[in-house]
Coordinates of C-alpha atoms and ligand atoms in Angstrom, one line a residue:
M1 CA -9.2 -9.5 -11.6
I2 CA -5.8 -10.5 -12.8
K3 CA -5.6 -13.7 -14.8
T4 CA -2.3 -15.6 -14.6
D5 CA -0.8 -19.1 -15.0
A6 CA 0.4 -19.1 -11.4
V7 CA 0.2 -17.0 -8.2
I8 CA 3.3 -17.4 -5.9
V9 CA 2.7 -16.7 -2.3
G10 CA 6.1 -15.5 -0.9
A11 CA 9.1 -13.7 -2.5
G12 CA 11.7 -15.6 -0.6
P13 CA 14.5 -17.4 -2.5
V14 CA 12.3 -20.4 -3.2
G15 CA 9.4 -18.3 -4.5
L16 CA 11.9 -16.4 -6.7
F17 CA 13.4 -19.5 -8.2
S18 CA 9.9 -20.9 -8.8
V19 CA 9.3 -17.9 -11.1
F20 CA 12.3 -19.1 -13.1
E21 CA 11.1 -22.7 -13.4
L22 CA 7.7 -21.6 -14.5
G23 CA 9.1 -19.0 -16.8
I24 CA 11.3 -21.4 -18.8
L25 CA 8.1 -23.5 -19.4
G26 CA 6.4 -20.4 -20.8
L27 CA 4.2 -19.8 -17.8
N28 CA 3.8 -16.3 -16.2
A29 CA 3.4 -15.7 -12.5
H30 CA 2.5 -13.0 -10.1
V31 CA 4.3 -12.9 -6.8
I32 CA 2.8 -11.6 -3.6
D33 CA 4.7 -10.8 -0.4
N34 CA 3.7 -9.2 2.8
L35 CA 7.1 -7.5 3.0
D36 CA 8.2 -4.5 0.9
R37 CA 10.9 -6.4 -0.9
A38 CA 12.1 -9.8 -2.1
G39 CA 14.4 -12.2 -0.3
G40 CA 12.4 -13.6 2.6
Q41 CA 14.5 -14.9 5.5
C42 CA 17.8 -14.3 3.5
I43 CA 17.1 -10.5 3.5
E44 CA 15.2 -10.1 6.7
L45 CA 17.2 -12.3 9.0
Y46 CA 20.8 -12.7 7.6
P47 CA 21.5 -10.4 4.6
D48 CA 25.3 -10.2 5.4
K49 CA 25.9 -13.8 6.6
P50 CA 27.8 -16.0 4.2
I51 CA 26.0 -19.0 2.8
Y52 CA 28.2 -21.9 1.7
D53 CA 25.8 -24.5 0.4
I54 CA 24.3 -23.1 -2.8
P55 CA 25.5 -25.3 -5.6
A56 CA 28.2 -23.8 -7.7
L57 CA 28.4 -20.7 -5.5
P58 CA 31.2 -21.5 -2.9
E59 CA 30.1 -18.4 -1.0
C60 CA 27.4 -15.9 -1.2
T61 CA 25.3 -13.8 1.2
G62 CA 21.6 -13.6 1.7
E63 CA 21.7 -10.3 -0.1
S64 CA 23.8 -11.4 -3.1
L65 CA 21.8 -14.6 -3.5
T66 CA 18.5 -12.6 -3.6
K67 CA 20.0 -10.1 -6.1
N68 CA 21.2 -12.9 -8.4
L69 CA 17.8 -14.7 -8.2
L70 CA 16.1 -11.4 -9.2
K71 CA 18.6 -11.1 -12.1
Q72 CA 17.9 -14.6 -13.2
I73 CA 14.2 -14.0 -13.5
K74 CA 14.4 -10.5 -15.1
P75 CA 13.6 -11.8 -18.6
F76 CA 10.2 -12.8 -17.4
Q77 CA 9.2 -9.3 -16.2
T78 CA 7.3 -10.7 -13.3
K79 CA 4.9 -8.5 -11.4
F80 CA 5.5 -8.4 -7.7
H81 CA 2.7 -7.3 -5.3
Y82 CA 4.5 -6.2 -2.1
N83 CA 3.1 -5.1 1.3
Q84 CA 0.1 -7.4 1.1
R85 CA -0.8 -10.7 2.5
V86 CA -2.7 -13.4 0.7
E87 CA -5.8 -13.6 2.8
K88 CA -8.4 -15.7 0.9
L89 CA -8.5 -18.6 -1.5
E90 CA -11.6 -19.8 -3.2
K91 CA -12.1 -22.6 -5.7
K92 CA -14.5 -22.3 -8.7
N93 CA -14.5 -25.2 -11.1
N94 CA -10.9 -26.0 -11.8
C95 CA -9.6 -22.5 -11.0
W96 CA -8.5 -20.7 -7.9
F97 CA -9.4 -17.1 -6.9
V98 CA -6.9 -15.4 -4.6
T99 CA -7.6 -12.2 -2.7
T100 CA -4.9 -10.1 -0.9
S101 CA -5.2 -7.8 2.1
E102 CA -5.1 -4.9 -0.4
K103 CA -8.1 -6.5 -2.2
V104 CA -6.1 -7.3 -5.3
Q105 CA -7.7 -10.4 -6.9
F106 CA -6.3 -13.1 -9.1
E107 CA -7.7 -16.0 -11.1
T108 CA -5.3 -18.9 -11.7
P109 CA -5.2 -22.6 -12.1
N110 CA -2.0 -22.8 -9.9
I111 CA -1.1 -21.4 -6.5
I112 CA 2.4 -22.0 -5.3
I113 CA 2.8 -21.4 -1.6
A114 CA 6.4 -20.5 -0.9
A115 CA 5.6 -18.8 2.4
G116 CA 8.6 -20.0 4.4
V117 CA 7.7 -19.9 8.1
G118 CA 4.7 -17.7 7.5
S119 CA 4.4 -14.0 6.8
F120 CA 6.8 -11.6 8.5
E121 CA 4.7 -9.3 10.7
P122 CA 6.1 -6.3 12.6
R123 CA 6.3 -6.6 16.4
K124 CA 4.1 -3.8 17.7
P125 CA 4.6 -1.7 20.8
P126 CA 2.5 -3.1 23.7
I127 CA 0.0 -0.3 23.7
K128 CA -3.8 -0.6 23.7
N129 CA -5.7 0.4 20.6
I130 CA -2.5 1.3 18.8
E131 CA -4.2 0.3 15.4
R132 CA -6.1 3.6 15.4
F133 CA -2.9 5.4 14.5
E134 CA -1.5 2.8 12.1
K135 CA -1.0 4.0 8.5
I136 CA -1.9 7.5 9.6
N137 CA 1.3 8.6 11.3
L138 CA 2.4 5.4 13.1
F139 CA 4.4 3.1 10.8
Y140 CA 6.5 -0.1 11.0
S141 CA 8.3 0.5 7.8
V142 CA 9.1 3.5 5.5
K143 CA 7.4 3.4 2.1
D144 CA 7.9 7.1 1.2
K145 CA 10.5 9.0 3.1
N146 CA 9.3 12.3 1.9
K147 CA 6.3 12.0 4.2
F148 CA 8.7 12.8 7.0
K149 CA 10.0 16.1 5.5
D150 CA 10.2 18.9 8.1
Q151 CA 8.5 16.6 10.8
T152 CA 9.4 15.7 14.3
V153 CA 9.8 12.0 14.1
C154 CA 10.2 9.5 17.0
I155 CA 12.0 6.3 16.0
F156 CA 11.8 3.3 18.3
G157 CA 14.4 0.5 18.2
G158 CA 18.1 -0.3 18.4
G159 CA 18.7 -2.4 15.3
D160 CA 19.7 -1.6 11.7
S161 CA 16.3 -0.4 10.6
A162 CA 16.1 2.1 13.5
L163 CA 19.6 3.4 13.0
D164 CA 19.5 3.5 9.2
W165 CA 16.3 5.5 9.1
T166 CA 17.6 7.8 11.9
V167 CA 20.5 8.7 9.7
E168 CA 18.5 8.9 6.4
L169 CA 15.5 10.8 7.7
S170 CA 17.8 13.3 9.6
K171 CA 18.5 14.8 6.1
I172 CA 14.9 15.9 5.7
A173 CA 13.1 15.8 9.1
K174 CA 13.0 18.8 11.4
K175 CA 14.0 16.6 14.4
I176 CA 14.5 13.0 15.2
F177 CA 14.2 11.3 18.6
L178 CA 15.8 7.9 18.7
I179 CA 14.3 5.9 21.6
H180 CA 15.8 2.6 22.7
R181 CA 15.4 0.5 25.8
R182 CA 19.2 0.0 26.1
D183 CA 22.3 2.1 26.0
E184 CA 23.8 -0.3 23.4
F185 CA 22.7 -0.6 19.8
R186 CA 22.6 -3.8 17.7
A187 CA 23.1 -1.9 14.4
A188 CA 26.2 -1.7 12.2
Q189 CA 28.8 0.4 14.2
H190 CA 29.4 2.7 11.2
T191 CA 25.7 3.7 11.3
V192 CA 25.7 4.1 15.1
D193 CA 28.7 6.4 14.7
L194 CA 27.0 8.5 12.1
A195 CA 23.9 8.8 14.3
K196 CA 26.0 9.9 17.2
D197 CA 27.6 12.5 15.0
L198 CA 24.2 13.8 14.2
E199 CA 23.4 14.0 17.9
K200 CA 26.3 16.3 18.3
K201 CA 25.0 18.5 15.5
G202 CA 21.6 18.7 17.2
K203 CA 19.7 16.8 14.5
V204 CA 19.0 13.7 16.6
D205 CA 18.3 13.2 20.3
F206 CA 19.1 9.8 21.7
L207 CA 16.7 8.7 24.5
T208 CA 18.1 5.4 25.8
R209 CA 16.7 3.2 28.5
Y210 CA 13.2 4.4 27.6
Q211 CA 10.2 2.3 26.6
P212 CA 6.8 3.3 25.2
L213 CA 4.1 3.8 27.8
D214 CA 1.3 5.6 26.1
F215 CA 0.4 6.9 22.6
Q216 CA -2.2 9.7 22.6
G217 CA -4.0 11.7 19.9
N218 CA -7.3 12.6 18.3
G219 CA -7.6 11.1 14.9
K220 CA -3.8 10.9 14.6
L221 CA -0.9 10.3 17.0
E222 CA 0.0 13.6 18.6
K223 CA 1.9 12.8 21.8
I224 CA 3.8 9.9 23.2
V225 CA 4.7 9.1 26.8
I226 CA 7.9 7.1 27.4
K227 CA 9.1 5.6 30.6
H228 CA 12.8 5.5 31.8
D229 CA 14.2 2.4 33.6
N230 CA 14.3 4.6 36.7
G231 CA 10.6 5.2 36.5
G232 CA 10.8 8.8 35.1
L233 CA 8.2 9.7 32.5
K234 CA 8.8 11.9 29.4
E235 CA 6.2 13.3 27.0
L236 CA 7.1 14.2 23.4
N237 CA 4.9 15.9 20.8
V238 CA 5.3 14.1 17.5
D239 CA 4.4 14.4 13.9
S240 CA 5.1 10.7 13.1
V241 CA 6.3 7.6 14.9
L242 CA 8.3 4.8 13.4
A243 CA 8.5 1.6 15.5
F244 CA 11.2 -0.9 14.6
F245 CA 10.8 -3.7 17.2
G246 CA 11.7 -6.5 14.7
L247 CA 9.6 -9.0 12.9
K248 CA 7.7 -12.1 14.0
M249 CA 6.6 -14.9 11.7
E250 CA 3.0 -16.0 11.6
L251 CA 1.4 -18.7 9.5
G252 CA -1.6 -16.4 9.5
P253 CA -4.5 -17.1 7.0
I254 CA -2.6 -20.1 5.4
A255 CA -3.8 -22.2 8.4
N256 CA -7.4 -21.6 7.4
W257 CA -7.3 -22.6 3.8
G258 CA -8.3 -26.2 4.4
L259 CA -4.9 -27.6 3.6
D260 CA -3.5 -30.6 5.4
L261 CA -1.1 -29.4 8.1
E262 CA 1.6 -31.1 10.2
A263 CA 3.3 -29.0 12.9
K264 CA 2.5 -25.7 11.1
S265 CA 3.8 -27.0 7.8
L266 CA 1.8 -28.0 4.7
K267 CA 1.8 -31.6 3.8
V268 CA 2.7 -32.3 0.1
N269 CA 3.5 -35.3 -2.1
T270 CA 7.1 -35.6 -3.4
E271 CA 6.1 -36.1 -7.0
N272 CA 5.0 -32.5 -7.7
F273 CA 4.7 -30.9 -4.2
Q274 CA 1.0 -30.6 -4.5
T275 CA -1.0 -30.3 -1.3
N276 CA -4.3 -32.1 -0.6
E277 CA -5.9 -29.6 -3.0
K278 CA -5.3 -29.9 -6.7
G279 CA -3.5 -26.8 -8.1
I280 CA -2.2 -25.7 -4.7
F281 CA 1.5 -26.5 -4.2
A282 CA 3.7 -25.9 -1.3
I283 CA 7.5 -25.6 -1.7
G284 CA 10.4 -24.4 0.5
D285 CA 10.3 -24.1 4.3
I286 CA 6.5 -24.2 4.4
C287 CA 6.2 -27.7 3.2
T288 CA 6.7 -31.0 4.8
Y289 CA 7.2 -34.6 3.7
P290 CA 9.2 -37.6 4.9
G291 CA 12.9 -36.5 4.8
K292 CA 12.2 -32.8 4.2
I293 CA 15.2 -30.6 5.0
K294 CA 14.7 -26.9 5.3
L295 CA 17.4 -25.8 3.0
I296 CA 17.3 -23.3 0.1
L297 CA 18.5 -26.0 -2.4
S298 CA 15.7 -28.4 -1.4
G299 CA 13.2 -25.6 -2.2
F300 CA 14.8 -25.0 -5.6
H301 CA 14.2 -28.7 -6.5
E302 CA 10.7 -28.6 -5.2
G303 CA 10.1 -25.5 -7.4
A304 CA 11.3 -27.3 -10.5
L305 CA 9.0 -30.3 -10.0
S306 CA 5.9 -28.3 -9.0
A307 CA 6.3 -26.1 -12.2
Q308 CA 5.9 -29.2 -14.4
E309 CA 2.5 -30.0 -12.8
C310 CA 1.6 -26.3 -13.1
F311 CA 2.3 -26.5 -16.8
K312 CA -0.1 -29.4 -17.2
R313 CA -2.9 -27.5 -15.4
A314 CA -2.3 -24.2 -17.2
R315 CA -1.9 -25.8 -20.7
P316 CA -4.2 -28.8 -20.6
N317 CA -4.1 -29.1 -24.4
E318 CA -0.4 -29.0 -24.8
K319 CA 2.0 -31.8 -24.2
Y320 CA 4.7 -31.3 -21.5
I321 CA 8.1 -32.1 -23.0
F322 CA 11.2 -32.0 -20.8
R323 CA 14.0 -29.9 -22.2
F324 CA 17.5 -28.8 -21.1
T325 CA 18.1 -25.1 -20.9
T326 CA 21.4 -25.6 -22.7
S327 CA 19.7 -26.9 -25.9
S328 CA 16.1 -25.6 -26.1
S329 CA 15.6 -22.8 -28.5
D330 CA 12.2 -22.1 -26.9
I331 CA 13.8 -21.6 -23.5
H332 CA 16.5 -19.4 -25.1
K333 CA 13.8 -17.2 -26.7
R334 CA 12.1 -16.9 -23.3
L335 CA 15.4 -15.9 -21.6
G336 CA 16.2 -13.5 -24.4
V337 CA 19.4 -15.5 -25.3
K338 CA 20.7 -14.6 -28.7
Ligands
LIG401 P1 11.3 -17.5 3.3 O1 12.7 -17.2 3.0 O2 10.8 -17.7 4.7 O3 10.3 -16.5 2.5 C1 8.9 -16.6 2.6 C2 8.2 -15.3 2.2 O4 6.8 -15.5 2.2 C3 8.5 -14.2 3.2 O5 9.0 -13.1 2.6 C4 7.1 -13.9 3.8 O6 6.9 -12.5 4.1 C5 6.2 -14.3 2.7 N1 4.8 -14.8 3.1 C6 4.5 -15.7 4.0 N2 3.1 -15.8 4.1 C7 2.6 -14.9 3.3 C8 1.3 -14.5 3.0 N3 0.2 -15.1 3.5 N4 1.1 -13.5 2.1 C9 2.2 -12.9 1.5 N5 3.5 -13.2 1.8 C10 3.7 -14.2 2.7 N6 19.5 -22.2 4.3 C11 20.5 -22.8 3.5 O7 20.2 -23.5 2.5 N7 21.8 -22.5 3.8 C12 22.2 -21.7 4.8 O8 23.4 -21.4 5.0 C13 21.2 -21.1 5.6 N8 21.5 -20.3 6.7 C14 20.5 -19.7 7.4 C15 20.8 -18.8 8.4 C16 19.8 -18.3 9.2 C17 20.1 -17.3 10.3 C18 18.4 -18.6 9.0 C19 17.3 -18.0 9.8 C20 18.1 -19.5 7.9 C21 19.1 -20.0 7.1 N9 18.8 -20.9 6.1 C22 19.8 -21.4 5.3 C23 17.4 -21.3 5.8 C24 16.9 -20.6 4.6 O9 16.9 -19.2 4.8 C25 15.4 -21.0 4.3 O10 15.4 -22.4 4.0 C26 14.9 -20.2 3.1 O11 14.8 -18.8 3.4 C27 13.5 -20.7 2.8 O12 13.0 -20.0 1.7 P2 11.5 -19.8 1.4 O13 11.4 -19.0 0.1 O14 10.8 -21.1 1.5 O15 10.9 -18.9 2.6

């Protein structure tokens, strides 16, 4: 059981800045995200797109904003728990007990839900009982690329993930089949060109206009059947399959935590962004209140105000005193400023 001043659900931009606002008040936080990295929508949906409305940053990208937010919270040495979803919340006395899908447990007076539009979940191939192969040799992301060394790997998809991993894994895999339902790819042209070069060298086979039809195997995935637009079938023996069909967003277990909802968003007050449960806050895209705008900057403000209430709950015997970061020696110490 991990004891902490706050658990933050979601490592999107708002969850990250919330770490900062808690940190300058001397509160520690653990951050949980279903994905394997920080950044939320900024990284998953528009890493290269310019953003023009972050105060004092005339232009940044989803990627550079995330990088800078991570830099800003570095002094707090926050622990991130990736690849797991927050599943269960339980209240005992004035404390909350949080359990993730990986069975990691936390005890905390404060939960800050910065879960955006819900957790990002992989879209799965429409094949029955596909779960029996998951985490054995069917994956929707790459955690350890060395797993694929000397293997025959089938990669499904036509976006950046599919093409990036085709190029990367071709360096260690025995053979890569890149299977896509169209002739055109949506990935960066440079990566598509690299993959096509690898095809000429015999490291990669492109199988376009094919879709998955059946996955077969005993205990693990051994053979896949794919179907061409013209109806022709092809069977491939595989060691591993990577399916990159994009992500969908699901509110998931958050809907079952007994919190007041309005159109899939959590209702909060605008004083400290607390939900109907004391000690549970909702900030960023997931929350709603009269006048709410789903912008990153609104989430930052919500994070600042919720942190103050978190302080009061985590340090009931201390007085909260507002301080500017420019002039507080306590804050400077916490930030490692000399
Ligand atoms: P998200 O960024 O959605 O992050 C939430 C995180 O929580 C995700 O990583 C998710 O996996 C995780 N999560 C959810 N549920 C769970 C759970 N149960 N367990 C574990 N993890 C969970 N905003 C601007 O201000 N300016 C712009 O120019 C702008 N442009 C945009 C362009 C596009 C194409 C899009 C799609 C959005 C844009 N936005 C813009 C909106 C902005 O991206 C969002 O307002 C912002 O990402 C919200 O941040 P967040 O941290 O609240 O949530």
